[in-house]
PDB file of C-alpha atoms in Angstrom:
ATOM      1  CA  UNK A   1     -48.774  -8.551-158.612  1.00 40.00           C
ATOM      2  CA  UNK A   2     -51.032  -8.427-155.773  1.00 36.00           C
ATOM      3  CA  UNK A   3     -54.771  -6.815-157.812  1.00 38.00           C
ATOM      4  CA  UNK A   4     -53.969 -10.094-159.925  1.00 38.00           C
ATOM      5  CA  UNK A   5     -54.024 -12.459-157.199  1.00 34.00           C
ATOM      6  CA  UNK A   6     -56.783 -11.160-155.619  1.00 34.00           C
ATOM      7  CA  UNK A   7     -58.726 -11.402-158.833  1.00 35.00           C
ATOM      8  CA  UNK A   8     -57.708 -14.981-158.814  1.00 37.00           C
ATOM      9  CA  UNK A   9     -58.879 -15.070-155.294  1.00 39.00           C
ATOM     10  CA  UNK A  10     -62.280 -13.075-155.570  1.00 34.00           C
ATOM     11  CA  UNK A  11     -63.248 -14.584-159.561  1.00 36.00           C
ATOM     12  CA  UNK A  12     -64.422 -18.099-157.519  1.00 40.00           C
ATOM     13  CA  UNK A  13     -66.313 -16.662-154.902  1.00 36.00           C
ATOM     14  CA  UNK A  14     -68.464 -14.253-157.887  1.00 37.00           C
ATOM     15  CA  UNK A  15     -68.611 -17.430-159.400  1.00 40.00           C
ATOM     16  CA  UNK A  16     -70.059 -18.991-156.367  1.00 43.00           C
ATOM     17  CA  UNK A  17     -72.429 -15.435-155.567  1.00 62.00           C
ATOM     18  CA  UNK A  18     -73.958 -15.349-159.318  1.00 70.00           C
ATOM     19  CA  UNK A  19     -74.696 -19.368-159.457  1.00 78.00           C
ATOM     20  CA  UNK A  20     -75.942 -19.364-155.245  1.00 82.00           C
ATOM     21  CA  UNK A  21     -78.003 -16.039-156.359  1.00 85.00           C
ATOM     22  CA  UNK A  22     -79.877 -17.457-159.722  1.00 86.00           C
ATOM     23  CA  UNK A  23     -80.389 -21.133-157.765  1.00 87.00           C
ATOM     24  CA  UNK A  24     -82.646 -18.637-155.264  1.00 89.00           C
ATOM     25  CA  UNK A  25     -84.151 -17.684-158.309  1.00 91.00           C
ATOM     26  CA  UNK A  26     -85.388 -20.025-159.818  1.00 91.00           C
ATOM     27  CA  UNK A  27     -86.429 -21.733-156.844  1.00 90.00           C
ATOM     28  CA  UNK A  28     -88.391 -18.630-156.166  1.00 91.00           C
ATOM     29  CA  UNK A  29     -89.780 -18.977-158.977  1.00 93.00           C
ATOM     30  CA  UNK A  30     -90.817 -22.570-158.468  1.00 94.00           C
ATOM     31  CA  UNK A  31     -92.265 -21.547-155.340  1.00 93.00           C
ATOM     32  CA  UNK A  32     -94.542 -18.810-156.720  1.00 94.00           C
ATOM     33  CA  UNK A  33     -95.698 -21.000-159.163  1.00 95.00           C
ATOM     34  CA  UNK A  34     -96.557 -23.912-156.780  1.00 95.00           C
ATOM     35  CA  UNK A  35     -98.239 -21.963-154.060  1.00 95.00           C
ATOM     36  CA  UNK A  36    -100.933 -21.298-157.657  1.00 95.00           C
ATOM     37  CA  UNK A  37    -101.944 -24.991-156.938  1.00 94.00           C
ATOM     38  CA  UNK A  38    -103.070 -26.562-160.360  1.00 92.00           C
ATOM     39  CA  UNK A  39    -102.775 -22.654-162.451  1.00 96.00           C
ATOM     40  CA  UNK A  40     -98.886 -23.219-160.612  1.00 96.00           C
ATOM     41  CA  UNK A  41     -98.693 -25.186-163.976  1.00 96.00           C
ATOM     42  CA  UNK A  42    -100.009 -22.696-166.620  1.00 96.00           C
ATOM     43  CA  UNK A  43     -98.001 -20.097-164.937  1.00 95.00           C
ATOM     44  CA  UNK A  44     -95.114 -21.794-165.058  1.00 95.00           C
ATOM     45  CA  UNK A  45     -95.792 -22.977-169.141  1.00 95.00           C
ATOM     46  CA  UNK A  46     -97.326 -19.219-169.780  1.00 95.00           C
ATOM     47  CA  UNK A  47     -94.280 -17.086-168.630  1.00 94.00           C
ATOM     48  CA  UNK A  48     -91.946 -19.097-170.190  1.00 94.00           C
ATOM     49  CA  UNK A  49     -93.659 -19.672-173.583  1.00 93.00           C
ATOM     50  CA  UNK A  50     -94.409 -15.801-173.720  1.00 93.00           C
ATOM     51  CA  UNK A  51     -90.797 -14.609-172.733  1.00 91.00           C
ATOM     52  CA  UNK A  52     -89.058 -16.536-175.102  1.00 91.00           C
ATOM     53  CA  UNK A  53     -90.751 -16.274-177.881  1.00 92.00           C
ATOM     54  CA  UNK A  54     -90.293 -12.720-177.276  1.00 91.00           C
ATOM     55  CA  UNK A  55     -87.056 -13.539-178.029  1.00 93.00           C
ATOM     56  CA  UNK A  56     -86.689 -16.280-180.536  1.00 94.00           C
ATOM     57  CA  UNK A  57     -89.676 -16.445-182.127  1.00 93.00           C
ATOM     58  CA  UNK A  58     -90.982 -19.003-182.439  1.00 91.00           C
ATOM     59  CA  UNK A  59     -92.990 -20.591-185.940  1.00 93.00           C
ATOM     60  CA  UNK A  60     -96.510 -21.448-185.791  1.00 93.00           C
ATOM     61  CA  UNK A  61     -94.610 -25.609-185.580  1.00 96.00           C
ATOM     62  CA  UNK A  62     -93.042 -24.639-182.610  1.00 96.00           C
ATOM     63  CA  UNK A  63     -95.117 -23.744-180.505  1.00 94.00           C
ATOM     64  CA  UNK A  64     -97.182 -26.784-179.382  1.00 96.00           C
ATOM     65  CA  UNK A  65     -93.660 -28.521-179.123  1.00 97.00           C
ATOM     66  CA  UNK A  66     -92.682 -25.863-176.613  1.00 96.00           C
ATOM     67  CA  UNK A  67     -96.343 -25.781-174.979  1.00 96.00           C
ATOM     68  CA  UNK A  68     -95.400 -29.469-174.378  1.00 97.00           C
ATOM     69  CA  UNK A  69     -92.243 -29.289-172.843  1.00 97.00           C
ATOM     70  CA  UNK A  70     -92.519 -25.932-171.064  1.00 97.00           C
ATOM     71  CA  UNK A  71     -95.919 -28.031-169.017  1.00 97.00           C
ATOM     72  CA  UNK A  72     -93.516 -31.668-169.011  1.00 98.00           C
ATOM     73  CA  UNK A  73     -90.307 -29.400-167.658  1.00 97.00           C
ATOM     74  CA  UNK A  74     -92.759 -27.843-164.709  1.00 97.00           C
ATOM     75  CA  UNK A  75     -94.272 -31.490-163.969  1.00 97.00           C
ATOM     76  CA  UNK A  76     -91.255 -32.777-163.234  1.00 97.00           C
ATOM     77  CA  UNK A  77     -89.427 -30.065-161.237  1.00 97.00           C
ATOM     78  CA  UNK A  78     -92.700 -29.988-159.519  1.00 96.00           C
ATOM     79  CA  UNK A  79     -92.201 -33.841-158.139  1.00 96.00           C
ATOM     80  CA  UNK A  80     -88.177 -32.955-157.067  1.00 95.00           C
ATOM     81  CA  UNK A  81     -88.721 -29.803-155.619  1.00 93.00           C
ATOM     82  CA  UNK A  82     -92.005 -31.041-153.583  1.00 94.00           C
ATOM     83  CA  UNK A  83     -89.181 -34.083-152.154  1.00 93.00           C
ATOM     84  CA  UNK A  84     -86.289 -30.765-152.156  1.00 90.00           C
ATOM     85  CA  UNK A  85     -88.589 -29.123-149.392  1.00 87.00           C
ATOM     86  CA  UNK A  86     -89.340 -31.411-147.639  1.00 88.00           C
ATOM     87  CA  UNK A  87     -86.009 -33.635-147.301  1.00 87.00           C
ATOM     88  CA  UNK A  88     -83.547 -30.289-147.226  1.00 74.00           C
ATOM     89  CA  UNK A  89     -81.143 -32.912-148.619  1.00 78.00           C
ATOM     90  CA  UNK A  90     -78.489 -32.115-150.619  1.00 83.00           C
ATOM     91  CA  UNK A  91     -78.865 -34.692-153.140  1.00 86.00           C
ATOM     92  CA  UNK A  92     -81.934 -33.612-153.689  1.00 86.00           C
ATOM     93  CA  UNK A  93     -81.135 -29.955-153.939  1.00 87.00           C
ATOM     94  CA  UNK A  94     -78.270 -31.573-155.973  1.00 89.00           C
ATOM     95  CA  UNK A  95     -80.716 -33.413-158.580  1.00 92.00           C
ATOM     96  CA  UNK A  96     -83.209 -30.559-159.145  1.00 92.00           C
ATOM     97  CA  UNK A  97     -79.871 -28.188-160.048  1.00 92.00           C
ATOM     98  CA  UNK A  98     -79.079 -31.073-162.221  1.00 94.00           C
ATOM     99  CA  UNK A  99     -82.401 -31.694-163.842  1.00 96.00           C
ATOM    100  CA  UNK A 100     -82.470 -27.671-164.871  1.00 95.00           C
ATOM    101  CA  UNK A 101     -79.428 -28.203-166.449  1.00 95.00           C
ATOM    102  CA  UNK A 102     -80.386 -30.804-168.850  1.00 96.00           C
ATOM    103  CA  UNK A 103     -83.733 -28.814-168.798  1.00 97.00           C
ATOM    104  CA  UNK A 104     -81.979 -26.074-170.148  1.00 96.00           C
ATOM    105  CA  UNK A 105     -80.536 -28.446-172.754  1.00 97.00           C
ATOM    106  CA  UNK A 106     -83.230 -30.151-174.292  1.00 97.00           C
ATOM    107  CA  UNK A 107     -84.684 -26.535-174.317  1.00 97.00           C
ATOM    108  CA  UNK A 108     -81.565 -25.461-176.261  1.00 97.00           C
ATOM    109  CA  UNK A 109     -81.765 -28.422-178.847  1.00 97.00           C
ATOM    110  CA  UNK A 110     -84.993 -27.242-180.205  1.00 97.00           C
ATOM    111  CA  UNK A 111     -84.344 -23.974-180.789  1.00 97.00           C
ATOM    112  CA  UNK A 112     -82.720 -23.357-185.045  1.00 97.00           C
ATOM    113  CA  UNK A 113     -79.141 -22.196-184.954  1.00 97.00           C
ATOM    114  CA  UNK A 114     -80.574 -18.346-185.236  1.00 97.00           C
ATOM    115  CA  UNK A 115     -82.926 -18.434-182.847  1.00 97.00           C
ATOM    116  CA  UNK A 116     -80.650 -19.848-180.380  1.00 97.00           C
ATOM    117  CA  UNK A 117     -77.688 -17.087-181.170  1.00 97.00           C
ATOM    118  CA  UNK A 118     -80.665 -14.679-180.627  1.00 96.00           C
ATOM    119  CA  UNK A 119     -81.563 -16.282-177.266  1.00 96.00           C
ATOM    120  CA  UNK A 120     -78.031 -15.793-176.207  1.00 96.00           C
ATOM    121  CA  UNK A 121     -77.688 -12.617-177.187  1.00 95.00           C
ATOM    122  CA  UNK A 122     -80.242 -11.032-175.063  1.00 94.00           C
ATOM    123  CA  UNK A 123     -78.973 -13.572-172.517  1.00 92.00           C
ATOM    124  CA  UNK A 124     -75.982 -11.628-172.571  1.00 92.00           C
ATOM    125  CA  UNK A 125     -77.718  -8.201-173.795  1.00 93.00           C
ATOM    126  CA  UNK A 126     -79.110  -8.167-170.227  1.00 90.00           C
ATOM    127  CA  UNK A 127     -76.574  -9.262-167.814  1.00 87.00           C
ATOM    128  CA  UNK A 128     -74.086  -6.656-168.981  1.00 91.00           C
ATOM    129  CA  UNK A 129     -77.226  -4.107-169.005  1.00 94.00           C
ATOM    130  CA  UNK A 130     -79.594  -4.402-167.344  1.00 89.00           C
ATOM    131  CA  UNK A 131     -79.467  -6.154-163.698  1.00 85.00           C
ATOM    132  CA  UNK A 132     -83.112  -6.161-162.845  1.00 86.00           C
ATOM    133  CA  UNK A 133     -83.932  -7.800-166.589  1.00 85.00           C
ATOM    134  CA  UNK A 134     -81.383 -10.626-165.828  1.00 85.00           C
ATOM    135  CA  UNK A 135     -82.443 -11.814-162.629  1.00 84.00           C
ATOM    136  CA  UNK A 136     -86.166 -12.584-164.146  1.00 85.00           C
ATOM    137  CA  UNK A 137     -84.452 -14.266-166.313  1.00 87.00           C
ATOM    138  CA  UNK A 138     -82.507 -15.625-164.447  1.00 88.00           C
ATOM    139  CA  UNK A 139     -85.479 -16.882-162.513  1.00 90.00           C
ATOM    140  CA  UNK A 140     -86.125 -18.877-165.268  1.00 91.00           C
ATOM    141  CA  UNK A 141     -83.148 -19.321-168.339  1.00 92.00           C
ATOM    142  CA  UNK A 142     -79.212 -19.893-168.485  1.00 91.00           C
ATOM    143  CA  UNK A 143     -77.385 -17.558-169.838  1.00 90.00           C
ATOM    144  CA  UNK A 144     -74.647 -19.341-171.867  1.00 93.00           C
ATOM    145  CA  UNK A 145     -71.950 -18.243-169.064  1.00 90.00           C
ATOM    146  CA  UNK A 146     -73.958 -18.674-166.348  1.00 89.00           C
ATOM    147  CA  UNK A 147     -74.893 -22.938-168.298  1.00 92.00           C
ATOM    148  CA  UNK A 148     -71.429 -23.191-168.129  1.00 91.00           C
ATOM    149  CA  UNK A 149     -70.622 -22.583-164.648  1.00 88.00           C
ATOM    150  CA  UNK A 150     -73.455 -24.856-163.500  1.00 87.00           C
ATOM    151  CA  UNK A 151     -72.328 -27.323-165.130  1.00 91.00           C
ATOM    152  CA  UNK A 152     -68.920 -27.347-163.647  1.00 89.00           C
ATOM    153  CA  UNK A 153     -70.186 -26.884-160.635  1.00 84.00           C
ATOM    154  CA  UNK A 154     -72.326 -29.550-160.705  1.00 80.00           C
ATOM    155  CA  UNK A 155     -70.329 -31.809-162.549  1.00 79.00           C
ATOM    156  CA  UNK A 156     -72.779 -31.874-165.221  1.00 72.00           C
ATOM    157  CA  UNK A 157     -72.575 -35.250-167.243  1.00 72.00           C
ATOM    158  CA  UNK A 158     -75.394 -35.538-170.027  1.00 65.00           C
TER     159      UNK A 158
END
């Protein structure tokens, strides 16, 4: 009984810790891109493109679609990021996170069923078996579990 109570108490703290860590990783990735100036946009879309291509193996038709998606994601995030860093208002941070969630959903909608399955399986594998790779992927993407946790914590509604 005590073990169950302890688990029920600690579980929300563990989940929050995972979210907090991944937010820090996502902001650090954006920070790294911003420091590169105009090259930051290229770094962002190429990194996202190469990583996801290695998992889901885009078709020739999908390549330009994902390139455009990732460029547009960077441009959108950049504006919110700049405001968030200066203002330090909670609502600006919430907007940044809400945008990350929506962008993940937008990306997933463009994948085929088989690609989405590969993507989900790979991110789950890293979470369970390779913490270092999981951190790298978490700086740009969401595992199914983490995406659901974000949507719940940030009361995301599309």
